[in-house]
Amino acid sequence: MHIAYTDEQQALKTRLETYLQSIVTEELLNEMKDPNLMEGGGPVFRAAMKKMGADGWLGLGWPKELGGAGIGPVEQHIFAETIMASGFPYPFLTIDTIGPMLAQHANGFIQETVVKEILKGNVFISVGYSEPNAGTDLASLQTRAVKDGDDWVINGQKIWTSLGQFADYIWLAARTNTDPAIKKHKGITMFLVPTSSKGYSCTPIHTLGVRTNATYYEDVRIPDKYRVSEVDAGWGLITGQLNRERLSIVNPGMMGGIFEQVCAWAAETKDRNGELLITQPWVKENLARVQADLEVLKLLCWKQAWAMQNGNPGMADSSAAKVYGSEFFVECYRRLLEVVGQAGTLKRDSKGAILRGKLEHRYRSGSVLTFGGGTNEIQREIIAGAGLWLPRARP
Amino acid sequence: MDFAYPETHGDIQNLANQIFSDHCAPDRLKKLEAKGPYLDSELWGKVVESGLHAASLPESAGGMGLDFAASMMVVEALGQAVVNVPLVPSIISTALPLATLDVAEAKKAVEQAAAGDILTTAHIEPGNEDPLNPSTTVSNGQLNGVKHCVPYAAEAKWMLVSAMSGDALWVGLVDTHADGVSIAAQDATTGEPQYEVTFSNAKAHTLATGKAAVALMQKSIAMTTAAYCNMAVGVCTKMTRIACDYTSQRQQFGVAIATFQAVAHRLADCFIDTECLKIITLKATNDISEGDDNAASLSMAKIWCGDALHRISQATQHVHGGAGIDRDYHLWRYCLWAKFLELALGSSRTHLVALADRLQADYLAESAR
Ligand SMILES: Cc1cc2nc3c(=O)[nH]c(=O)nc-3n(C[C@H](O)[C@H](O)[C@H](O)COP(=O)(O)OP(=O)(O)OC[C@H]3O[C@@H](n4cnc5c(N)ncnc54)[C@H](O)[C@@H]3O)c2cc1C
């Protein structure tokens, strides 16, 4: 037992932090001011991804057989935590969730044309699950894929397809079996849809915090080699991807180092009486509460990463981390904003903005996490069943 | 980074769970409790026979010589049983810190503790719960002052005590039967024997003065606090388990009440709280095992300890309805211990303040650089 980074892990983190200074440049931050490019997709972002791919940083923890560096999930977690904290719009859906799923399950064609390109930083993929009438009850999705010779023809609409504005592919869940006699999650197949396909289109949805998209599929024709799962057997890939996403979205790095920045700010900012803010009891107690709760989140995530290396993380444990982490973020932004005060609501480029208005943006985007990636109610159901063995109301 | 315990620790945990669960049947406890606060000498005898109590004591003193984390496995198991044995006061608060000293009296006391004799530590005083800042005084080897809530003081052979010697902290050992030591029973919520101890020119063996005394008492506080957190993990796990079993059986409206989402989700929150407490407690335990008696993780763990105990105790009582608080049922004992563990050696609030002061100091030092 040793619950801290090893010397090698600490060295990796330090090396990465130094490296990232050359990645998170003013030029990149300027590019990200465009709401459409805030989460990546611009030329500076793409160049940075290519550079990280060439320098061997992507897929650090992916197994060697799959083209990664094979140094393990703990190191992959350290990478994700550090790069998220750096402020880089890390495409974790591609690198940490869909990528490894493809590397594990996809055919040779996809391995060559997609997986290898992911590791080079060239390819980005969006998740196409949610539909206007299929949210939490995802298995009721209606988008259809019908076999036509050697091709599949896809028709339907997805909603909330994040990053769809620059994705190269959609990791798409479509219904391939409408037999009312089978359970609805047994009739779904997973595909990769190239966004260059005829009949694909994307329109923006602007949310409180980020841009996302509605994506449309009108007689989109793709060859069978873009099918990722066995026909009608896509559900396992969906849950596999979601298990990974759950951990990514509560990665403590998500806070973007904002906790340390607010502490440092409070240690150098004086009130009207010339007292440093951090010396005020309520200020430091707010900060200490965030620190204690953040430490717990860090440890829960470390343990999950470690468990991946040593077998399998328990289902209830990753749901617990997801619920805890997402609710912590919401609480934490509130406490940090209390410290910064009303000026914390000034936006990034406003006169008088504090810490580049980061908190103003964070509180707006934080609320997605409690229902995104599998809503917390469903996570609590999973905990009740898989963690506490309670009887279930629904089959 | 490694979350795995050595195999020995797993064996210790299993054996501890076995011994404690064999002795916590409600009927048995009820008999013991009938006459007020009790010491379960029969069970303590079995624990001592198994050697589990001395898991972390040095082999030279008759222990197993394992790390601090090993004894915390036993303490967690005790939390699942809540039976009155002096494991924490005698071994964790007292013998373990004493075992780090090269002093004849301390060595003798540790050997006695390993053999099953009881030691205790007087941490707090009426109106003052800071063991590093006692009102009790010592001069010329004579103690004067009052300690209280001292567990097993009347049953113990030796008591570890802190006092002020002029401006310096002093820590020493007191023979509980010595002249000038008077012991009066108190009646604590847990039903554990606790006493007020008054010193009037009581003779004491000096163990340390000044910095060394602070380090010694700090060790006792750190280890005891970690023990309370580990015991809380056991208590929280058990309270949640009891509530899950009950709500899976109990029917209303023709179905098990656990199938109501409002009930199941409240229990899922208990699971999450327990996981959070467990992981931060593990970190604190690990830090102490690695020699750090003053880690921030310990305050963080005690903050979580108080919060998790409070929330889980209330939630598990609530989902039972009336049955949960019936003294013929077995949840109530855990709820009483929950309140004790929440408050002993500092509440969530006290530890938040301590953590806040540390954070302020760290960031001011950083910005001065
Ligand atoms: C910014 C943003 C980005 C997103 N990105 C993507 C993406 O990239 N790809 C993608 O596929 N989707 C994405 N989503 C969709 C997201 O996963 C869904 O919003 C989520 O699954 C919830 O579905 P819903 O919005 O339809 O809400 P609903 O399913 O209608 O749920 C509404 C409320 O009802 C509750 N509820 C529903 N069912 C139950 C139940 N059985 N028990 C108790 N409570 C219940 C929910 O917990 C929730 O609080 C994104 C959403 C947003 C806002």
Coordinates of C-alpha atoms and ligand atoms in Angstrom, one line a residue, chain A residues 127 129-130 135-136 160-162 210 368 371 373 375 377-378 394, chain B residues 261, ligand 1:
Chain A
V127 CA -21.0 10.3 -29.4
Y129 CA -26.6 8.3 -28.6
S130 CA -29.2 10.8 -27.4
G135 CA -32.5 10.4 -23.2
T136 CA -32.2 8.5 -20.0
W160 CA -26.8 16.9 -28.0
T161 CA -24.0 15.5 -30.3
S162 CA -21.2 17.4 -28.6
V210 CA -21.2 25.1 -24.2
V368 CA -24.4 19.1 -17.4
F371 CA -27.3 14.3 -15.8
G373 CA -22.9 10.5 -19.1
T375 CA -27.9 10.7 -15.1
E377 CA -30.6 8.9 -10.7
I378 CA -29.6 6.0 -12.8
R394 CA -38.2 -2.4 -12.7
Chain B
Q261 CA -36.7 5.1 -5.5
Ligands
LIG1 C1 -24.2 20.0 -23.1 C2 -24.6 18.6 -23.3 C3 -23.8 17.7 -24.0 C4 -24.2 16.4 -24.3 N1 -23.4 15.6 -25.0 C5 -23.9 14.5 -25.5 C6 -23.2 13.7 -26.5 O1 -22.1 14.1 -26.9 N2 -23.8 12.6 -27.0 C7 -25.0 12.2 -26.5 O2 -25.4 11.1 -27.0 N3 -25.7 12.8 -25.6 C8 -25.2 14.0 -25.1 N4 -25.9 14.7 -24.1 C9 -27.2 14.2 -23.7 C10 -27.2 13.7 -22.3 O3 -26.6 12.5 -22.2 C11 -28.7 13.6 -21.8 O4 -29.1 14.9 -21.6 C12 -28.9 12.7 -20.7 O5 -28.8 11.4 -21.0 C13 -30.3 13.0 -20.1 O6 -31.3 12.8 -21.1 P1 -32.4 13.9 -21.3 O7 -31.7 15.2 -21.5 O8 -33.3 13.5 -22.4 O9 -33.3 14.0 -20.0 P2 -34.4 13.0 -19.5 O10 -34.0 11.6 -19.8 O11 -35.7 13.5 -20.0 O12 -34.3 13.2 -17.9 C14 -34.9 14.4 -17.3 C15 -34.8 14.2 -15.8 O13 -35.6 13.0 -15.5 C16 -34.8 12.1 -14.7 N5 -35.2 10.7 -14.9 C17 -35.3 10.1 -16.2 N6 -35.5 8.8 -16.0 C18 -35.5 8.6 -14.7 C19 -35.7 7.4 -13.9 N7 -35.9 6.2 -14.5 N8 -35.7 7.5 -12.6 C20 -35.5 8.7 -12.0 N9 -35.3 9.8 -12.7 C21 -35.3 9.8 -14.0 C22 -33.4 12.4 -15.0 O14 -32.5 12.0 -14.0 C23 -33.4 13.9 -15.3 O15 -33.2 14.5 -14.1 C24 -25.5 16.0 -23.8 C25 -26.3 16.9 -23.1 C26 -25.9 18.2 -22.9 C27 -26.8 19.1 -22.2

